Coordinates of C-alpha atoms in Angstrom, one line a residue:
X1 CA 1.5 -1.8 46.5
X2 CA -0.4 -1.5 49.8
X3 CA 1.1 -0.4 53.2
X4 CA -0.9 -3.0 55.1
X5 CA 0.9 -6.0 53.5
X6 CA -2.2 -8.1 53.5
X7 CA -1.9 -11.0 51.1
X8 CA -5.5 -10.9 50.1
X9 CA -6.4 -11.3 46.4
X10 CA -7.9 -7.9 46.3
X11 CA -4.7 -6.3 47.4
X12 CA -2.7 -8.2 44.9
X13 CA -5.1 -7.2 42.1
X14 CA -4.9 -3.6 43.2
X15 CA -1.1 -3.7 43.2
X16 CA -1.0 -5.3 39.8
X17 CA -3.4 -2.7 38.3
X18 CA -1.5 0.2 39.8
X19 CA 1.9 -1.2 38.5
X20 CA 0.4 -1.7 35.0
X21 CA -0.7 2.0 34.7
X22 CA 1.1 4.3 32.3
X23 CA 0.7 7.2 34.7
X24 CA 2.6 7.6 37.9
X25 CA 0.3 7.2 40.9
X26 CA 0.6 7.6 44.6
X27 CA -1.9 7.8 47.4
X28 CA -2.0 9.3 50.9
X29 CA -4.2 8.5 53.9
X30 CA -6.0 11.2 55.8
X31 CA -2.8 12.0 57.7
X32 CA -0.7 12.4 54.6
X33 CA 1.2 9.1 54.8
X34 CA 2.0 7.4 51.5
X35 CA 0.0 4.3 51.1
X36 CA 0.5 3.4 47.4
X37 CA 3.4 4.0 45.0
X38 CA 3.4 2.4 41.5
X39 CA 6.2 1.5 39.1
X40 CA 5.7 4.5 36.9
X41 CA 6.2 6.8 40.0
X42 CA 9.4 4.8 40.7
X43 CA 10.6 5.3 37.1
X44 CA 10.1 9.0 37.2
X45 CA 11.6 9.7 40.6
X46 CA 13.7 6.7 41.3
X47 CA 12.2 5.9 44.7
X48 CA 11.0 2.3 45.1
X49 CA 7.6 1.5 46.6
X50 CA 9.4 0.0 49.6
X51 CA 11.2 3.4 50.1
X52 CA 8.1 5.5 49.6
X53 CA 5.2 3.7 51.3
X54 CA 4.9 4.7 55.0
X55 CA 6.6 8.1 54.7
X56 CA 4.6 11.2 55.6
X57 CA 4.4 13.6 52.8
X58 CA 7.4 14.3 50.6
X59 CA 9.5 16.1 53.2
X60 CA 13.1 14.8 53.5
X61 CA 13.1 12.7 50.4
X62 CA 11.0 13.7 47.4
X63 CA 10.8 17.4 47.8
X64 CA 13.1 20.2 49.0
X65 CA 12.6 21.2 52.6
X66 CA 11.5 24.7 51.5
X67 CA 8.9 23.2 49.2
X68 CA 7.7 20.1 51.1
X69 CA 5.1 21.7 53.3
X70 CA 3.5 23.7 50.5
X71 CA 3.4 20.6 48.3
X72 CA 1.7 18.6 51.1
X73 CA -0.8 21.3 51.9
X74 CA -1.9 21.7 48.3
X75 CA -2.2 17.9 47.8
X76 CA -4.1 17.2 51.0
X77 CA -6.4 20.1 50.3
X78 CA -8.0 18.0 47.6
X79 CA -9.8 16.1 50.4
X80 CA -12.0 19.1 51.1
X81 CA -12.5 20.3 47.5
X82 CA -14.8 18.5 45.1
X83 CA -13.4 17.4 41.7
X84 CA -9.8 17.1 40.6
X85 CA -7.1 19.6 41.4
X86 CA -4.2 20.3 39.0
X87 CA -0.9 21.5 40.2
X88 CA 2.7 21.7 39.1
X89 CA 5.5 20.9 41.6
X90 CA 9.3 20.4 41.5
X91 CA 10.1 17.1 43.1
X92 CA 13.4 15.4 43.9
X93 CA 14.7 12.2 42.3
X94 CA 16.6 9.7 44.3
X95 CA 19.8 10.7 42.7
X96 CA 19.3 14.4 43.7
X97 CA 17.9 15.7 40.5
X98 CA 14.8 17.9 40.1
X99 CA 11.8 17.0 38.0
X100 CA 8.9 19.3 37.2
X101 CA 5.7 17.3 37.4
X102 CA 2.1 18.0 36.8
X103 CA -0.3 16.4 39.2
X104 CA -4.0 15.7 39.3
X105 CA -5.2 15.0 42.8
X106 CA -8.7 14.2 44.2
X107 CA -10.0 13.2 47.6
X108 CA -10.9 9.6 48.5
X109 CA -14.0 9.3 50.7
X110 CA -14.2 6.5 53.3
X111 CA -17.0 4.1 54.0
X112 CA -18.7 6.7 56.2
X113 CA -18.4 9.4 53.5
X114 CA -15.7 11.3 55.4
X115 CA -12.3 12.2 53.8
X116 CA -10.0 9.1 54.0
X117 CA -7.1 10.3 51.9
X118 CA -6.0 11.6 48.5
X119 CA -4.9 9.9 45.3
X120 CA -2.4 11.7 43.1
X121 CA -1.6 10.9 39.5
X122 CA 1.4 12.7 38.1
X123 CA 3.7 12.9 35.0
X124 CA 6.7 14.9 33.9
X125 CA 5.5 18.3 32.6
X126 CA 7.3 17.9 29.2
X127 CA 5.6 14.6 28.6
X128 CA 2.2 16.1 29.6
X129 CA 2.9 19.1 27.3
X130 CA 3.7 16.7 24.4
X131 CA 0.5 14.9 25.1
X132 CA -1.5 18.1 25.2
X133 CA 0.2 19.3 22.0
X134 CA -0.7 16.0 20.3
X135 CA -4.3 16.3 21.4
X136 CA -4.4 20.0 20.4
X137 CA -3.0 19.1 17.0
X138 CA -5.5 16.4 16.5
X139 CA -8.4 18.7 17.4
X140 CA -7.1 21.4 15.1
X141 CA -6.8 19.1 12.2
X142 CA -10.2 17.6 12.8
X143 CA -11.8 21.0 13.2
X144 CA -11.1 23.2 10.2
X145 CA -7.5 22.9 9.0
X146 CA -6.4 24.3 5.6
X147 CA -5.9 20.7 4.4
X148 CA -8.5 18.0 4.1
X149 CA -8.0 15.3 6.7
X150 CA -9.6 11.9 6.6
X151 CA -8.9 9.0 8.9
X152 CA -9.5 5.8 7.1
X153 CA -10.0 2.5 8.8
X154 CA -8.5 -0.8 7.7
X155 CA -11.5 -1.5 5.5
X156 CA -10.7 1.7 3.6
X157 CA -13.7 3.6 4.8
X158 CA -13.7 7.1 6.3
X159 CA -13.9 7.0 10.1
X160 CA -13.2 10.7 10.9
X161 CA -13.5 13.6 8.4
X162 CA -12.6 17.2 9.1
X163 CA -14.6 20.2 7.8
X164 CA -12.3 21.0 4.9
X165 CA -12.5 17.4 3.6
X166 CA -16.3 17.4 3.9
X167 CA -16.5 20.6 1.8
X168 CA -14.1 19.0 -0.8
X169 CA -16.5 16.0 -1.0
X170 CA -19.5 18.3 -1.1
X171 CA -21.2 16.5 1.8
X172 CA -21.8 16.7 5.5
X173 CA -19.1 15.2 7.7
X174 CA -21.3 12.5 9.2
X175 CA -22.7 11.5 5.8
X176 CA -19.2 10.4 4.7
X177 CA -18.5 8.1 7.6
X178 CA -18.4 4.4 6.8
X179 CA -19.1 4.8 3.1
X180 CA -16.9 3.1 0.4
X181 CA -14.8 5.6 -1.5
X182 CA -16.4 4.4 -4.7
X183 CA -19.6 6.0 -3.5
X184 CA -17.9 9.3 -3.1
X185 CA -15.7 9.5 -6.2
X186 CA -16.9 9.1 -9.7
X187 CA -13.3 8.6 -10.9
X188 CA -10.1 8.0 -9.0
X189 CA -11.4 5.8 -6.2
X190 CA -9.2 2.9 -7.4
X191 CA -6.1 5.1 -7.3
X192 CA -6.9 6.4 -3.8
X193 CA -7.7 2.9 -2.5
X194 CA -4.5 1.5 -4.1
X195 CA -2.5 4.2 -2.2
X196 CA -4.2 3.4 1.1
X197 CA -3.6 -0.3 0.7
X198 CA 0.1 0.4 -0.1
X199 CA 0.4 2.5 3.1
X200 CA -1.2 -0.2 5.2
X201 CA 1.2 -2.8 3.8
X202 CA 4.4 -0.9 3.3
X203 CA 4.2 2.3 5.3
X204 CA 4.0 6.0 4.5
X205 CA 5.3 7.2 1.1
X206 CA 8.3 9.5 1.3
X207 CA 6.7 12.3 -0.7
X208 CA 3.2 13.7 -1.4
X209 CA 1.3 12.1 -4.3
X210 CA -0.9 14.0 -6.8
X211 CA -4.1 12.3 -7.7
X212 CA -6.9 13.3 -10.2
X213 CA -10.4 12.5 -8.9
X214 CA -13.9 13.2 -10.0
X215 CA -16.1 14.0 -7.0
X216 CA -19.8 13.4 -6.9
X217 CA -21.5 16.5 -5.4
X218 CA -25.1 17.7 -5.3
X219 CA -24.1 20.2 -8.1
X220 CA -22.7 17.4 -10.3
X221 CA -19.4 15.7 -10.9
X222 CA -16.3 17.9 -10.4
X223 CA -12.9 16.9 -11.6
X224 CA -10.2 17.8 -9.0
X225 CA -6.5 17.4 -8.5
X226 CA -5.5 16.6 -4.9
X227 CA -2.0 16.6 -3.5
X228 CA -2.1 13.8 -1.0
X229 CA 0.0 12.7 2.0
X230 CA -0.6 9.4 3.7
X231 CA 0.4 8.2 7.2
X232 CA 0.0 4.7 8.6
X233 CA -1.7 4.8 12.0
X234 CA -0.5 2.2 14.5
X235 CA -1.8 1.6 18.0
X236 CA 0.6 3.0 20.7
X237 CA -0.8 0.5 23.2
X238 CA 0.1 -2.7 21.4
X239 CA 3.4 -4.5 21.8
X240 CA 3.5 -5.2 18.1
X241 CA 2.6 -2.5 15.5
X242 CA -1.1 -3.0 14.8
X243 CA -2.4 -0.8 11.9
X244 CA -5.5 1.2 12.9
X245 CA -5.9 2.7 9.5
X246 CA -4.4 5.5 7.5
X247 CA -4.3 9.3 8.0
X248 CA -5.1 10.8 4.6
X249 CA -4.3 14.5 4.2
X250 CA -5.0 16.3 0.9
X251 CA -5.0 19.8 -0.6
X252 CA -6.9 20.9 -3.7
X253 CA -4.3 22.1 -6.3
X254 CA -6.6 21.9 -9.3
X255 CA -6.2 25.5 -10.4
X256 CA -2.5 25.5 -10.1
X257 CA -2.1 22.1 -11.8
X258 CA -4.6 23.0 -14.6
X259 CA -2.7 26.2 -15.2
X260 CA 0.5 24.3 -15.5
X261 CA -1.0 21.8 -17.8
X262 CA -2.6 24.5 -20.0
X263 CA 0.8 26.3 -20.2
X264 CA 2.6 23.1 -21.1
X265 CA -0.1 22.3 -23.7
X266 CA 0.1 25.8 -25.2
X267 CA 3.9 25.5 -25.4
X268 CA 3.7 22.1 -27.1
X269 CA 1.1 23.2 -29.6
X270 CA 3.0 26.4 -30.5
X271 CA 6.0 24.2 -31.1
X272 CA 4.0 21.9 -33.3
X273 CA 2.7 24.8 -35.4
X274 CA 6.3 26.0 -35.8
X275 CA 7.6 22.6 -36.8
X276 CA 4.7 22.1 -39.2
X277 CA 5.4 25.4 -40.8
X278 CA 9.1 24.4 -41.3
X279 CA 8.1 21.1 -42.8
X280 CA 5.4 22.5 -45.0
X281 CA 7.9 25.1 -46.4
X282 CA 9.9 22.2 -48.0
X283 CA 7.0 21.1 -50.3
X284 CA 6.6 22.7 -53.7
X285 CA 2.9 21.6 -53.9
X286 CA 0.8 23.7 -51.5
X287 CA -1.8 20.8 -51.2
X288 CA 0.9 18.5 -50.0
X289 CA 2.0 21.1 -47.5
X290 CA -1.5 21.3 -46.2
X291 CA -1.6 17.5 -45.7
X292 CA 1.8 17.7 -43.8
X293 CA 0.3 20.3 -41.4
X294 CA -2.5 17.8 -40.5
X295 CA 0.1 15.1 -39.5
X296 CA 1.8 17.6 -37.1
X297 CA -1.5 18.8 -35.7
X298 CA -2.6 15.3 -34.6
X299 CA 0.2 14.8 -32.1
X300 CA -1.3 14.8 -28.7
X301 CA -4.5 16.3 -30.0
X302 CA -6.6 13.9 -32.0
X303 CA -6.7 10.5 -33.6
X304 CA -7.7 11.5 -37.2
X305 CA -8.0 14.6 -39.3
X306 CA -10.3 14.9 -42.3
X307 CA -9.8 17.7 -44.9
X308 CA -12.8 18.5 -47.1
X309 CA -12.5 21.1 -49.9
X310 CA -15.4 23.1 -51.2
X311 CA -16.1 22.8 -54.9
X312 CA -18.6 24.5 -57.1
X313 CA -22.1 23.1 -56.6
X314 CA -25.2 23.4 -58.8
X315 CA -27.3 23.8 -55.7
X316 CA -26.2 26.7 -53.5
X317 CA -28.2 25.3 -50.6
X318 CA -26.2 22.1 -50.6
X319 CA -22.4 22.7 -50.5
X320 CA -20.3 20.2 -52.5
X321 CA -17.4 19.0 -50.3
X322 CA -14.8 16.6 -51.6
X323 CA -12.4 14.7 -49.3
X324 CA -9.0 16.2 -50.1
X325 CA -6.7 14.6 -47.5
X326 CA -6.9 12.4 -44.4
X327 CA -4.4 11.9 -41.6
X328 CA -3.1 9.3 -40.9
X329 CA -2.9 8.6 -44.6
X330 CA -4.8 5.6 -46.2
X331 CA -7.9 5.9 -44.0
X332 CA -10.5 3.5 -45.4
X333 CA -14.3 3.5 -45.3
X334 CA -16.7 6.4 -45.7
X335 CA -14.1 8.7 -44.2
X336 CA -11.5 7.8 -46.8
X337 CA -10.0 10.1 -49.4
X338 CA -11.7 10.2 -52.9
X339 CA -12.9 12.4 -55.7
X340 CA -16.6 12.0 -55.1
X341 CA -18.5 14.5 -52.9
X342 CA -18.9 13.4 -49.3
X343 CA -22.6 12.7 -48.7
X344 CA -23.2 14.8 -45.7
X345 CA -26.8 14.9 -44.5
X346 CA -28.5 18.2 -43.7
X347 CA -27.6 19.4 -40.2
X348 CA -24.2 17.6 -40.3
X349 CA -21.7 19.3 -38.0
X350 CA -19.4 20.1 -41.0
X351 CA -22.3 21.9 -42.7
X352 CA -23.1 23.7 -39.4
X353 CA -19.5 24.9 -39.3
X354 CA -19.8 26.2 -42.8
X355 CA -23.0 28.1 -42.0
X356 CA -21.6 29.6 -38.8
X357 CA -18.1 30.2 -40.2
X358 CA -16.8 28.9 -37.0
X359 CA -16.2 25.7 -35.0
X360 CA -18.7 23.0 -34.0
X361 CA -18.1 20.3 -31.4
X362 CA -20.0 17.0 -31.1
X363 CA -19.9 13.8 -29.1
X364 CA -21.7 10.5 -29.4
X365 CA -24.9 10.7 -27.4
X366 CA -25.1 8.7 -24.2
X367 CA -26.6 5.2 -24.8
X368 CA -26.0 5.3 -28.6
X369 CA -23.4 3.0 -30.3
X370 CA -20.4 5.0 -31.3
X371 CA -19.8 2.9 -34.4
X372 CA -23.2 3.5 -36.0
X373 CA -23.2 7.2 -34.9
X374 CA -19.8 7.7 -36.6
X375 CA -20.5 5.7 -39.8
X376 CA -23.7 7.6 -40.5
X377 CA -21.8 10.9 -40.4
X378 CA -18.9 9.7 -42.7
X379 CA -16.4 9.6 -39.8
X380 CA -14.0 6.8 -38.8
X381 CA -15.8 4.1 -36.9
X382 CA -13.9 4.7 -33.6
X383 CA -15.0 8.4 -33.6
X384 CA -16.6 9.4 -30.3
X385 CA -15.8 13.1 -30.2
X386 CA -15.4 15.5 -33.2
X387 CA -14.4 19.1 -33.8
X388 CA -15.3 20.7 -37.2
X389 CA -14.0 24.0 -38.2
X390 CA -14.2 26.1 -41.3
X391 CA -11.3 26.9 -43.7
X392 CA -11.2 30.6 -44.5
X393 CA -8.7 32.6 -46.6
X394 CA -8.9 36.1 -48.1
X395 CA -12.5 36.3 -47.0
X396 CA -13.6 33.1 -48.7
X397 CA -14.7 29.7 -47.4
X398 CA -12.5 27.0 -48.9
X399 CA -13.8 24.0 -47.0
X400 CA -13.8 22.3 -43.6
X401 CA -11.4 20.6 -41.3
X402 CA -12.6 17.8 -39.0
X403 CA -10.6 16.4 -36.0
X404 CA -11.7 13.1 -34.5
X405 CA -11.1 11.5 -31.1
X406 CA -11.9 8.0 -29.9
X407 CA -13.8 7.2 -26.7
X408 CA -10.5 6.8 -24.8
X409 CA -10.0 10.6 -25.1
X410 CA -11.8 13.5 -23.5
X411 CA -14.3 15.6 -25.5
X412 CA -13.0 18.7 -27.3
X413 CA -13.1 21.9 -25.3
X414 CA -12.8 25.6 -26.2
X415 CA -9.0 25.6 -26.0
X416 CA -9.0 22.7 -28.5
X417 CA -11.3 24.7 -30.8
X418 CA -8.9 27.7 -30.7
X419 CA -6.0 25.4 -31.7
X420 CA -8.0 23.7 -34.4
X421 CA -8.9 27.2 -35.8
X422 CA -5.2 28.1 -35.8
X423 CA -4.3 25.0 -37.8
X424 CA -7.2 25.6 -40.1
X425 CA -6.0 29.1 -40.9
X426 CA -2.6 27.8 -42.0
X427 CA -4.2 24.9 -44.0
X428 CA -6.6 27.3 -45.7
X429 CA -3.6 29.5 -46.7
X430 CA -2.0 26.5 -48.3
X431 CA -5.2 25.5 -50.2
X432 CA -5.7 29.1 -51.3
X433 CA -2.1 29.1 -52.7
X434 CA -2.8 25.8 -54.4
X435 CA -5.8 27.2 -56.3
X436 CA -3.8 30.2 -57.5
X437 CA -0.9 28.1 -58.7

């Protein structure tokens, strides 16, 4: 609102602009007389524009007598100093209270270039501190926080990425911006996008979410477990909540989660071995006990188990293996149970296991049909991953044990091989007992 009272459109526009500002603003002429006072200044101090405009300085109304001259001197000094000046003052509200404000003041030059007054923007110190803390927090998160931080726009594409997140994705920060998540993640992009869409539609989840992803990096694909938190971002300037995107915070917990999974898996497998031993002890025929152990070994481990027993062969170079048991029972086809030798070709993983007296892992080659690959090796047609291990007892090789997984499962690893060897040792003891019975 202007002190001149002119009804010109420019004055009305200026008054409307000043009253619409979120910051409190007042202005003084070269003599220190208040010329402008907007609604935010009225909200903070309680003095209306009609009561403020035309007064000289803050003496007698908006500042204590002991402080008024110092406040006026420091504000008006901005006319002679280039740039903005920042001060903190204790001002008086209309009802007699005191408010600590932080001001930014700058000189206003006239048409002739000489000082014509001062404008002063101010806000309550606690509000300013809150704003500065928010800005500082944003800068700290976007700099190098211990969590990965990604700001995702409404199209589910990264708009801002901090240094920690860039390292997690194995890429430069700017290289990640605007790219679909499917370009960055080999696996898990659908889960992340689903979570982001839920947050945009429903709001932030009440608790962190753990997601497994496979990240494409220059060194190859890495499988990681991220504990994720999501925050819906809305514009503080809109009357209605307008989503600007999602704040995605995540922390890599792969090692801890993998350790927990390995511990749970080891505990489960130890329990299965114990239960299998209890069940096998109830069978008089050791061969039946061996078959029972296979049934217990499959739980959570593989889809099929094939037990081949070594029999005397006229050709020492070509072992004679006969299918003794299969699990689940009744498996048909080339992998089925029978009395004829299994026609393994030279170099077959089972024969390699016999030669090495150890375990051999194999998976269907990329680009080759799993069905034909499995059939040619006397395995179930759904076989995509196999683990062959040797049966040894009292220093002798008794046969081989093969575990089969379909394409829906992961390939066998070293921990799986150790478990298979533990099962094979118990099965071999049963078979050895059967031959002595």
